[in-house]
JSON list of C-alpha atoms in Angstrom, two decimals:
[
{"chain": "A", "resi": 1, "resn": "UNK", "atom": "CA", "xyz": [-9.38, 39.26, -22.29]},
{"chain": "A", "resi": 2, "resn": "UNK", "atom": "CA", "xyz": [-10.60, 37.87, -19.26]},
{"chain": "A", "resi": 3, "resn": "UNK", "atom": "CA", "xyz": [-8.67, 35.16, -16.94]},
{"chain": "A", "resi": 4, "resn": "UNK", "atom": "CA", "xyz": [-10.12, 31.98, -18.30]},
{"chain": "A", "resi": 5, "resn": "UNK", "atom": "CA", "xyz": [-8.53, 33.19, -21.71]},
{"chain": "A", "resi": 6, "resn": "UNK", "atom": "CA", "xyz": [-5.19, 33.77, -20.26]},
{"chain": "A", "resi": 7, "resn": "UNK", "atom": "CA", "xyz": [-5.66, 30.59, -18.25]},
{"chain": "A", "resi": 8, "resn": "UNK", "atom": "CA", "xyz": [-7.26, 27.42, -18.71]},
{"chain": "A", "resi": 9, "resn": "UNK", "atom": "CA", "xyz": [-6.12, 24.58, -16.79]},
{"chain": "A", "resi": 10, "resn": "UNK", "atom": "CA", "xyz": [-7.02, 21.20, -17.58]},
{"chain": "A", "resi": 11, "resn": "UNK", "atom": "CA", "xyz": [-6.27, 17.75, -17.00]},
{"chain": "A", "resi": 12, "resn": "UNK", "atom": "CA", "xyz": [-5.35, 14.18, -18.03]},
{"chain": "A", "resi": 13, "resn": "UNK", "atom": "CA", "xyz": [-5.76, 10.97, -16.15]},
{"chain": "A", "resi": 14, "resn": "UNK", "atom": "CA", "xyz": [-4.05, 7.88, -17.50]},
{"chain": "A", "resi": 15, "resn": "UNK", "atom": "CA", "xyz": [-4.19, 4.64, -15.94]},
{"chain": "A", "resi": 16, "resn": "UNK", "atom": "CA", "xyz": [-1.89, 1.69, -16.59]},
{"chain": "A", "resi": 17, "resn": "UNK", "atom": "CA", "xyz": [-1.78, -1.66, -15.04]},
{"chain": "A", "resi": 18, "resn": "UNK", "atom": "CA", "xyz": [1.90, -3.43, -14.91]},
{"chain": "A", "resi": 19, "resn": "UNK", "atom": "CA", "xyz": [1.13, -6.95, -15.08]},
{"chain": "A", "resi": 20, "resn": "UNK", "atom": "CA", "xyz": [4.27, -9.45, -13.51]},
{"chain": "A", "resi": 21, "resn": "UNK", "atom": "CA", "xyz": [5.04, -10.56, -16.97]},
{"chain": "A", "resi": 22, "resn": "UNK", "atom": "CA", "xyz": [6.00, -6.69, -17.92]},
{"chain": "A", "resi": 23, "resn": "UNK", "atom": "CA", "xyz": [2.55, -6.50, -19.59]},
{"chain": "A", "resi": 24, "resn": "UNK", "atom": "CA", "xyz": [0.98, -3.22, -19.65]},
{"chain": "A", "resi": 25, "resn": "UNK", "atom": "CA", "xyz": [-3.15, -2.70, -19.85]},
{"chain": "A", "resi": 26, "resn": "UNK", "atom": "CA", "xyz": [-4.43, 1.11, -20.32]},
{"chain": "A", "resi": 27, "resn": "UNK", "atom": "CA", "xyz": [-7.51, 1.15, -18.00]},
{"chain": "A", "resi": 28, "resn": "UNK", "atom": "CA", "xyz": [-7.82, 4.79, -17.69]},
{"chain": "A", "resi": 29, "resn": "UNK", "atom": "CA", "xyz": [-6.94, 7.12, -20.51]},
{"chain": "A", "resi": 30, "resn": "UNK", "atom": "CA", "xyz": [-9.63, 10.67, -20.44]},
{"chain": "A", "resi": 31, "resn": "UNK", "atom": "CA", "xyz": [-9.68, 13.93, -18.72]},
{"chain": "A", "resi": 32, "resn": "UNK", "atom": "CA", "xyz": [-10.14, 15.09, -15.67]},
{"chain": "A", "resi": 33, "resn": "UNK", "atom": "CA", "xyz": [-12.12, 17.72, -13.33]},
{"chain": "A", "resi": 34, "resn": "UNK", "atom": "CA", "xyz": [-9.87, 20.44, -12.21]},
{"chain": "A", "resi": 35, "resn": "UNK", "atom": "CA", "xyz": [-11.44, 21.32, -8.96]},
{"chain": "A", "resi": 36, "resn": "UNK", "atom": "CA", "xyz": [-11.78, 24.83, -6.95]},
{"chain": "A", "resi": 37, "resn": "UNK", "atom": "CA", "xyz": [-9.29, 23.91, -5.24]},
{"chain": "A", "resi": 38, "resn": "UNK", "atom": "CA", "xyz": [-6.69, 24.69, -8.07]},
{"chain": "A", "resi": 39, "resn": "UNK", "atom": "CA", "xyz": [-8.36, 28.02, -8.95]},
{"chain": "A", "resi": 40, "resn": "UNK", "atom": "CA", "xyz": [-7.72, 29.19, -5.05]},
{"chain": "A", "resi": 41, "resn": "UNK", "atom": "CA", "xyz": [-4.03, 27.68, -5.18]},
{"chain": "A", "resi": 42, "resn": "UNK", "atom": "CA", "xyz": [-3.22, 29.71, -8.03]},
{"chain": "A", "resi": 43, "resn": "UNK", "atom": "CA", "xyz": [-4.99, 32.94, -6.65]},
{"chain": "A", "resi": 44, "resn": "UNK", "atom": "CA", "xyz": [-3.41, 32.96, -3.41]},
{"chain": "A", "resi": 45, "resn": "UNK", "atom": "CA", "xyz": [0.11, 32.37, -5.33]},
{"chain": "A", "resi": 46, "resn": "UNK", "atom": "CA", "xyz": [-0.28, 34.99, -7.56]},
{"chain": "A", "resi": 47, "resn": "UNK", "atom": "CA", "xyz": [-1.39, 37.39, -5.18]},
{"chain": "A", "resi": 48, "resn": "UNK", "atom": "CA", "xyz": [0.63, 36.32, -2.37]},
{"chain": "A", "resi": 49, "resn": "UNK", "atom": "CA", "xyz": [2.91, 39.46, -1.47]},
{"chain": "A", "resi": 50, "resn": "UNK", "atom": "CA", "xyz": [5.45, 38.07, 0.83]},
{"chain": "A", "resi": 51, "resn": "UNK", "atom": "CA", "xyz": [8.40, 36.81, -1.36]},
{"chain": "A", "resi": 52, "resn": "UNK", "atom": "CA", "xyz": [10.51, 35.16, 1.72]},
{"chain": "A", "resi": 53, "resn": "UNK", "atom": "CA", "xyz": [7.95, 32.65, 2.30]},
{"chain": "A", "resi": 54, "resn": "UNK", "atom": "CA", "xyz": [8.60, 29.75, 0.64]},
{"chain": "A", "resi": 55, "resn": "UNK", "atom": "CA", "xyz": [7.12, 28.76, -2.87]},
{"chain": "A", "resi": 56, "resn": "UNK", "atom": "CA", "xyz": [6.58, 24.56, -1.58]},
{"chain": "A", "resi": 57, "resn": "UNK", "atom": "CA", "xyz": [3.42, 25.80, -0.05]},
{"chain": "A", "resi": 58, "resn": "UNK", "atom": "CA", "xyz": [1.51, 26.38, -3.68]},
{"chain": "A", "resi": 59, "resn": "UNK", "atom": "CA", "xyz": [3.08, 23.26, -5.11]},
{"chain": "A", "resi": 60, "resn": "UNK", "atom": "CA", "xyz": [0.82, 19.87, -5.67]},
{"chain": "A", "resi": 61, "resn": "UNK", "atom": "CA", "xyz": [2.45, 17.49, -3.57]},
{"chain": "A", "resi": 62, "resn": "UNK", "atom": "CA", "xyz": [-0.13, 15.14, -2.66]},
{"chain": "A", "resi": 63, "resn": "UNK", "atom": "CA", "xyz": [-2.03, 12.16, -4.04]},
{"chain": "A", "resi": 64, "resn": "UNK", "atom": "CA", "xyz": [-5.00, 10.38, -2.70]},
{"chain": "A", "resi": 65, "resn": "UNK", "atom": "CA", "xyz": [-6.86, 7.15, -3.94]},
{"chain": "A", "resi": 66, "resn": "UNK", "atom": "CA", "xyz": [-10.52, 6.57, -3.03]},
{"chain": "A", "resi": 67, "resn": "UNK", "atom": "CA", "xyz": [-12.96, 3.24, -3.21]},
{"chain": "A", "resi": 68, "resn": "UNK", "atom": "CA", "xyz": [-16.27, 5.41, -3.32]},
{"chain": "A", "resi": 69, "resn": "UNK", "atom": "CA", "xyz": [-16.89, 8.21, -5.36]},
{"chain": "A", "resi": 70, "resn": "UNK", "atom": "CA", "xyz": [-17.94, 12.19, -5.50]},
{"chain": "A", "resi": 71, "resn": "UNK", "atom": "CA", "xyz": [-19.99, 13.77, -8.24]},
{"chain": "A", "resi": 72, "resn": "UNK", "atom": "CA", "xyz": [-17.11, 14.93, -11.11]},
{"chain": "A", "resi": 73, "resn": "UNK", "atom": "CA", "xyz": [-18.06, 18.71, -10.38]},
{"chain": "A", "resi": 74, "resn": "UNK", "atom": "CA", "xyz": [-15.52, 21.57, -10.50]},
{"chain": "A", "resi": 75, "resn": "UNK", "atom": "CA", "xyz": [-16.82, 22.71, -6.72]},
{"chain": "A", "resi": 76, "resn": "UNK", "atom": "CA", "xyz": [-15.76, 18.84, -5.53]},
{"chain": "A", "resi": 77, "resn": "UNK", "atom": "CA", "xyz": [-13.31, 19.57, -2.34]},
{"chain": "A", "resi": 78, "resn": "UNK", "atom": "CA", "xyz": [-12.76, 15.96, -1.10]},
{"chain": "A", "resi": 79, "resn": "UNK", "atom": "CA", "xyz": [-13.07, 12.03, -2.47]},
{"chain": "A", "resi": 80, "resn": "UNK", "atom": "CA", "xyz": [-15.93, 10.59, -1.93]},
{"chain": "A", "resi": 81, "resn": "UNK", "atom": "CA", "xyz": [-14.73, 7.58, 0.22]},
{"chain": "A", "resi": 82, "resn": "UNK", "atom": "CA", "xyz": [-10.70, 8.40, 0.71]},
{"chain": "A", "resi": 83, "resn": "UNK", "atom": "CA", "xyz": [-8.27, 5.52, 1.98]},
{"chain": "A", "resi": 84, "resn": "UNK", "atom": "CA", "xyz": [-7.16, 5.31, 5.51]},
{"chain": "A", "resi": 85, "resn": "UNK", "atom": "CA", "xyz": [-3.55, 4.87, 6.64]},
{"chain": "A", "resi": 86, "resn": "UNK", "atom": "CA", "xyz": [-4.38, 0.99, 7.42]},
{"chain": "A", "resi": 87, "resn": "UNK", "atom": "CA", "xyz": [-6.24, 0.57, 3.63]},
{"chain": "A", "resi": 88, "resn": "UNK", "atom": "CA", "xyz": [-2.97, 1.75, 2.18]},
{"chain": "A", "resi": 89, "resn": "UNK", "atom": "CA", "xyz": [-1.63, -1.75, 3.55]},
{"chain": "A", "resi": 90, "resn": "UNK", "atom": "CA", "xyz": [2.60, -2.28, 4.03]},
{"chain": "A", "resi": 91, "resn": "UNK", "atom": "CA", "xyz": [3.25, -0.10, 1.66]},
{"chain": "A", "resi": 92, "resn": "UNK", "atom": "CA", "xyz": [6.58, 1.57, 1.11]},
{"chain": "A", "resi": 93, "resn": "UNK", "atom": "CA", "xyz": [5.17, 4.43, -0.52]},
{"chain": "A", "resi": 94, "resn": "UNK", "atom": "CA", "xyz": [5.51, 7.55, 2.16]},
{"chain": "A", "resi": 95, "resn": "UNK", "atom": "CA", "xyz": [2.20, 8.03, 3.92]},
{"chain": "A", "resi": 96, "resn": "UNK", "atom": "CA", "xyz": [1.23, 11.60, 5.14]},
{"chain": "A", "resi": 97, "resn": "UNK", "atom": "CA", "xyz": [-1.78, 12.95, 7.12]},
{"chain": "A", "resi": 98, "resn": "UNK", "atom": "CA", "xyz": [-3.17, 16.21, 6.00]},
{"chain": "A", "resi": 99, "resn": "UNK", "atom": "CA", "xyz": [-5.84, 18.79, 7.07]},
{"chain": "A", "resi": 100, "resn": "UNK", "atom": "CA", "xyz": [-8.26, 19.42, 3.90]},
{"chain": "A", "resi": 101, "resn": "UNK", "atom": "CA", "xyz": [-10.08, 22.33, 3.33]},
{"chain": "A", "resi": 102, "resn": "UNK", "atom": "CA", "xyz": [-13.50, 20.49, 4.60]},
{"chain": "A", "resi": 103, "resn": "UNK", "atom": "CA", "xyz": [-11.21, 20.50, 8.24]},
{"chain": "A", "resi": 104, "resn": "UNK", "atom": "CA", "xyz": [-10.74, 16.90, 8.03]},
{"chain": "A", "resi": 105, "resn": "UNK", "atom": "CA", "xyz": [-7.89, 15.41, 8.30]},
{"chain": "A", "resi": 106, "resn": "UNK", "atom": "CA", "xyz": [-6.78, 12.25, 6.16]},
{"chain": "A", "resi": 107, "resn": "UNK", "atom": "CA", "xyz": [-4.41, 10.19, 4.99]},
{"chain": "A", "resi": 108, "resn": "UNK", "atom": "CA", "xyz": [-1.90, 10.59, 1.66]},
{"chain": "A", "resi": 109, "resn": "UNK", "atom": "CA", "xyz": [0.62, 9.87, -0.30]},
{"chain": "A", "resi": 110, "resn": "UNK", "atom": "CA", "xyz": [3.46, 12.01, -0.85]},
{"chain": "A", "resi": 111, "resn": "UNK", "atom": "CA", "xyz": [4.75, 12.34, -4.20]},
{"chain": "A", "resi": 112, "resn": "UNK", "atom": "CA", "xyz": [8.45, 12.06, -4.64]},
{"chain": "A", "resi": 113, "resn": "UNK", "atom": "CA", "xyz": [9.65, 15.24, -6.43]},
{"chain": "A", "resi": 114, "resn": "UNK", "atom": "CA", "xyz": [11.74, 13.06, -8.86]},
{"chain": "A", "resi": 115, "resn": "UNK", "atom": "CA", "xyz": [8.01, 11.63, -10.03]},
{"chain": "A", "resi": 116, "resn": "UNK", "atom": "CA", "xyz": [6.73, 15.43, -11.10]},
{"chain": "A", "resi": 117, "resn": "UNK", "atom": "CA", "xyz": [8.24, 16.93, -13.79]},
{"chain": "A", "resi": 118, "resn": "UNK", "atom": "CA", "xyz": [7.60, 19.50, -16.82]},
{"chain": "A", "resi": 119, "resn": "UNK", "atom": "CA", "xyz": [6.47, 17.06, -19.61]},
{"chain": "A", "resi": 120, "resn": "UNK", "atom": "CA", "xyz": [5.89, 20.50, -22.25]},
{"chain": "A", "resi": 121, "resn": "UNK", "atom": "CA", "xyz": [6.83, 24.10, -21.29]},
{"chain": "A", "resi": 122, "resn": "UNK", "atom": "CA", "xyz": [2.83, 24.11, -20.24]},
{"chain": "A", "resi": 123, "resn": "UNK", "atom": "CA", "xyz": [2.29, 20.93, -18.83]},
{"chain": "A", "resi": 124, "resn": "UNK", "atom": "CA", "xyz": [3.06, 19.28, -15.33]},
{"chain": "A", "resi": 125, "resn": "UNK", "atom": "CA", "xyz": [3.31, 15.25, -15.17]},
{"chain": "A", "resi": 126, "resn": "UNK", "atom": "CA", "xyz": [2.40, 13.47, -11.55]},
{"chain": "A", "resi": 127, "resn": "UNK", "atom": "CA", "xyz": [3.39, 9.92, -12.33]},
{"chain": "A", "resi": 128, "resn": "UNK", "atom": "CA", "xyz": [2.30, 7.75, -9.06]},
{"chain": "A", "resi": 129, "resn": "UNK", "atom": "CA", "xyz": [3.19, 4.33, -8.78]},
{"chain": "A", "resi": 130, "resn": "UNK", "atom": "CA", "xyz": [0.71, 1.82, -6.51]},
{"chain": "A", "resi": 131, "resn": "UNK", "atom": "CA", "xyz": [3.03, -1.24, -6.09]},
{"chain": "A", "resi": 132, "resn": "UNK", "atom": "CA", "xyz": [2.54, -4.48, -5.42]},
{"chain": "A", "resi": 133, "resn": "UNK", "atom": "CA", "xyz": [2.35, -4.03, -1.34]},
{"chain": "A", "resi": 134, "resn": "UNK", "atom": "CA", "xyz": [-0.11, -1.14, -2.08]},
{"chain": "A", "resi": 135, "resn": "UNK", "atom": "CA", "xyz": [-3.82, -0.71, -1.36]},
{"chain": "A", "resi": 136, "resn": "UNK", "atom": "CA", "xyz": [-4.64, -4.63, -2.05]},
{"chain": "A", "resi": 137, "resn": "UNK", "atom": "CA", "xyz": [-7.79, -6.23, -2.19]},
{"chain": "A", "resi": 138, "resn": "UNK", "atom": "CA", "xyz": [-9.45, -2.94, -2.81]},
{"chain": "A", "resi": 139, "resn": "UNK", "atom": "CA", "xyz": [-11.47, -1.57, -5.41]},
{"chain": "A", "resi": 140, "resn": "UNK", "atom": "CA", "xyz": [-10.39, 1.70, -6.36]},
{"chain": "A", "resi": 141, "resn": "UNK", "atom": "CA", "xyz": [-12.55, 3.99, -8.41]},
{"chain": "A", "resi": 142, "resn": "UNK", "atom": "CA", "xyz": [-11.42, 7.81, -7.15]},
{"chain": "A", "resi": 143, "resn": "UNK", "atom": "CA", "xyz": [-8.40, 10.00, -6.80]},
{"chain": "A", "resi": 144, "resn": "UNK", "atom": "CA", "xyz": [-6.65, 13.57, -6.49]},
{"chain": "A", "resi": 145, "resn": "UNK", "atom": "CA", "xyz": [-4.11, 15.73, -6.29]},
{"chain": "A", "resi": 146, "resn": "UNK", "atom": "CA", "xyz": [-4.18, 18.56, -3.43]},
{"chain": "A", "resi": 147, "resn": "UNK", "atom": "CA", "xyz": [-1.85, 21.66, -2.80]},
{"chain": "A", "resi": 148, "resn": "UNK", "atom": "CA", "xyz": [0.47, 22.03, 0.01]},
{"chain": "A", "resi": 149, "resn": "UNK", "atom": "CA", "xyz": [-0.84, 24.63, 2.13]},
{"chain": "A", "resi": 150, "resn": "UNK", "atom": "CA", "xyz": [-2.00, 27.79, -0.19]},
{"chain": "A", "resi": 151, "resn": "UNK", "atom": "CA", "xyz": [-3.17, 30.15, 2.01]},
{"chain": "A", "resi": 152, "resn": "UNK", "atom": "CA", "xyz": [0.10, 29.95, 4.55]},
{"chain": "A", "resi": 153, "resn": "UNK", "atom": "CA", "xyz": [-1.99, 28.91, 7.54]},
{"chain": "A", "resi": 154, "resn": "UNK", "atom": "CA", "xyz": [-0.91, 27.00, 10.79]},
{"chain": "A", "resi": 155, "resn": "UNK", "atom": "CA", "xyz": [-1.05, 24.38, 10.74]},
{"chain": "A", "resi": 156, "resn": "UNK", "atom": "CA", "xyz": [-1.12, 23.66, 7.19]},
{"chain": "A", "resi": 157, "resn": "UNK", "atom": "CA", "xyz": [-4.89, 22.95, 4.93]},
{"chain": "A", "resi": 158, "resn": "UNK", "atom": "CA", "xyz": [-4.59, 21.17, 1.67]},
{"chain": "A", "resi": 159, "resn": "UNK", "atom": "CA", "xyz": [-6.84, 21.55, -1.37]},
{"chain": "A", "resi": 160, "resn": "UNK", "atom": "CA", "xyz": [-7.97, 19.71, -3.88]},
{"chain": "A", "resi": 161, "resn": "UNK", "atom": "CA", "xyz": [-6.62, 20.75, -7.15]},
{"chain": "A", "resi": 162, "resn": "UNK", "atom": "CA", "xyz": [-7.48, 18.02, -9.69]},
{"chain": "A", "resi": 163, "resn": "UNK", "atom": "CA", "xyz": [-10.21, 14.82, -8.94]},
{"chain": "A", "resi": 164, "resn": "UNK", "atom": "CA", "xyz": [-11.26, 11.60, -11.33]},
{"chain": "A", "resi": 165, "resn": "UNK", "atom": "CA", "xyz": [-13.79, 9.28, -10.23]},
{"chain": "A", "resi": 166, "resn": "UNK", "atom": "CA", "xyz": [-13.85, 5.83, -12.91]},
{"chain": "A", "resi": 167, "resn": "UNK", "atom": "CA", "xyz": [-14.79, 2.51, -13.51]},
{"chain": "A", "resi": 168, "resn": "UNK", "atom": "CA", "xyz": [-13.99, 0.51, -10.37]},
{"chain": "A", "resi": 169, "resn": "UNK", "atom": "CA", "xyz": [-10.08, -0.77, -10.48]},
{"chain": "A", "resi": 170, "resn": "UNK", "atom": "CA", "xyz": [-9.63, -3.83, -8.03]},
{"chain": "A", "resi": 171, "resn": "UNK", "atom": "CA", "xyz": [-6.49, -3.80, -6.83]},
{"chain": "A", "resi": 172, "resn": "UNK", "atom": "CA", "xyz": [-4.39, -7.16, -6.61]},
{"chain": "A", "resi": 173, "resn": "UNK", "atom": "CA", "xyz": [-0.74, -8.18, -5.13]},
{"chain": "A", "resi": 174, "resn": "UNK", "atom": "CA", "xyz": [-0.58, -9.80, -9.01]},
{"chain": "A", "resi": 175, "resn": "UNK", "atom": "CA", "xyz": [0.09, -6.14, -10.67]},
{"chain": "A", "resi": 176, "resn": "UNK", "atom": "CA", "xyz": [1.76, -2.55, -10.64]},
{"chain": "A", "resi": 177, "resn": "UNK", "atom": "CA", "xyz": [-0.79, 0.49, -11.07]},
{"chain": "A", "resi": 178, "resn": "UNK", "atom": "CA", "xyz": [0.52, 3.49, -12.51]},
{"chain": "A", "resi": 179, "resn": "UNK", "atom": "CA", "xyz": [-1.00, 7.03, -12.29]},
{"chain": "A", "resi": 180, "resn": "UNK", "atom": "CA", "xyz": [0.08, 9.69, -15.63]},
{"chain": "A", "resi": 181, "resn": "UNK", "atom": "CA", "xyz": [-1.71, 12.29, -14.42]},
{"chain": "A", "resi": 182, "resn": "UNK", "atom": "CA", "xyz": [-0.80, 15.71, -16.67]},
{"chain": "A", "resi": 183, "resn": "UNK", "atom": "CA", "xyz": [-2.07, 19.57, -15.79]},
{"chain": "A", "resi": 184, "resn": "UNK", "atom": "CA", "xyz": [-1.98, 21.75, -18.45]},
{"chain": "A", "resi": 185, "resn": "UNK", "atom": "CA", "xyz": [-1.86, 25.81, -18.10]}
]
């Protein structure tokens, strides 16, 4: 057997709206590309050697949302147009800045550990809520998940594990937005 029998990641994007009347739309509910970025985040943790470093550094803790788009390729390493700190709004969602493996640096949010869990014994949920205060007046059509910091390096580069460019979303101060997004090994 070769790896890509043993191992086939793939992905899941769901999309909800959360209207203020408790309503719920599905806007988004199809796969996704899992990117390079995943394949070197599980190579360098498998062949990582050091076992007193910690672990957190191949985990997916980071989400981004986008208003333009990149091609839906496996060799995609960033979104297409990503949001800034400011586009993000008065949000209470926690905001980080991260070095991606193009050498930019951009803004993110951080996902709560409570919000990732094991939804089968081979699956990984992210579920991401955009609230109210979050990313308004926008049209969002882009997202993804990056690592923490794969290859151990100082400071820290992020990489794009999982990416989903869609149908334009605008996003109003009238509704919730919430991001199922499941990785399957």
């Amino acid at each position: 057997m070769n790896y890509k029998e043993k191992i086939e990641p793939v992905g899941h994007l769901q999309i909800i709206r959360v209207n203020s009347d408790n309503s719920q739309d599905v806007l988004l509910d199809d796969h996704n590309i899992i990117t390079d970025g995943m394949g070197r985040t599980l190579a360098a943790m498998f062949s990582h050697e050091d076992k007193t470093s910690s672990f957190d550094n191949f985990t997916i803790p980071y989400f981004q949302l986008g208003d333009g788009s990149a091609l839906m390729t496996s060799s995609v390493t960033a979104l297409g147009s990503p949001l800034t700190t400011g586009e993000y709004g008065s949000t209470d969602i926690t905001l980080s800045s991260i070095k991606i493996s193009t050498g930019d640096t951009e803004t993110v949010m951080a996902l709560h550990s409570a919000y990732i869990y094991k939804s089968a014994s081979n699956k990984v949920t992210y579920s991401i809520t955009i609230d109210q205060n979050t990313a308004n007046l926008l049209n969002i059509n882009e997202c993804g998940i990056f690592s923490k910091n794969p290859y151990l390096q100082n400071p820290p580069v992020s990489y794009l594990c999982a990416y989903r460019s869609f149908e334009a979303v605008p996003k109003r101060s009238s509704y919730t937005l919430i991001f199922n997004w499941t990785i399957e090994f």
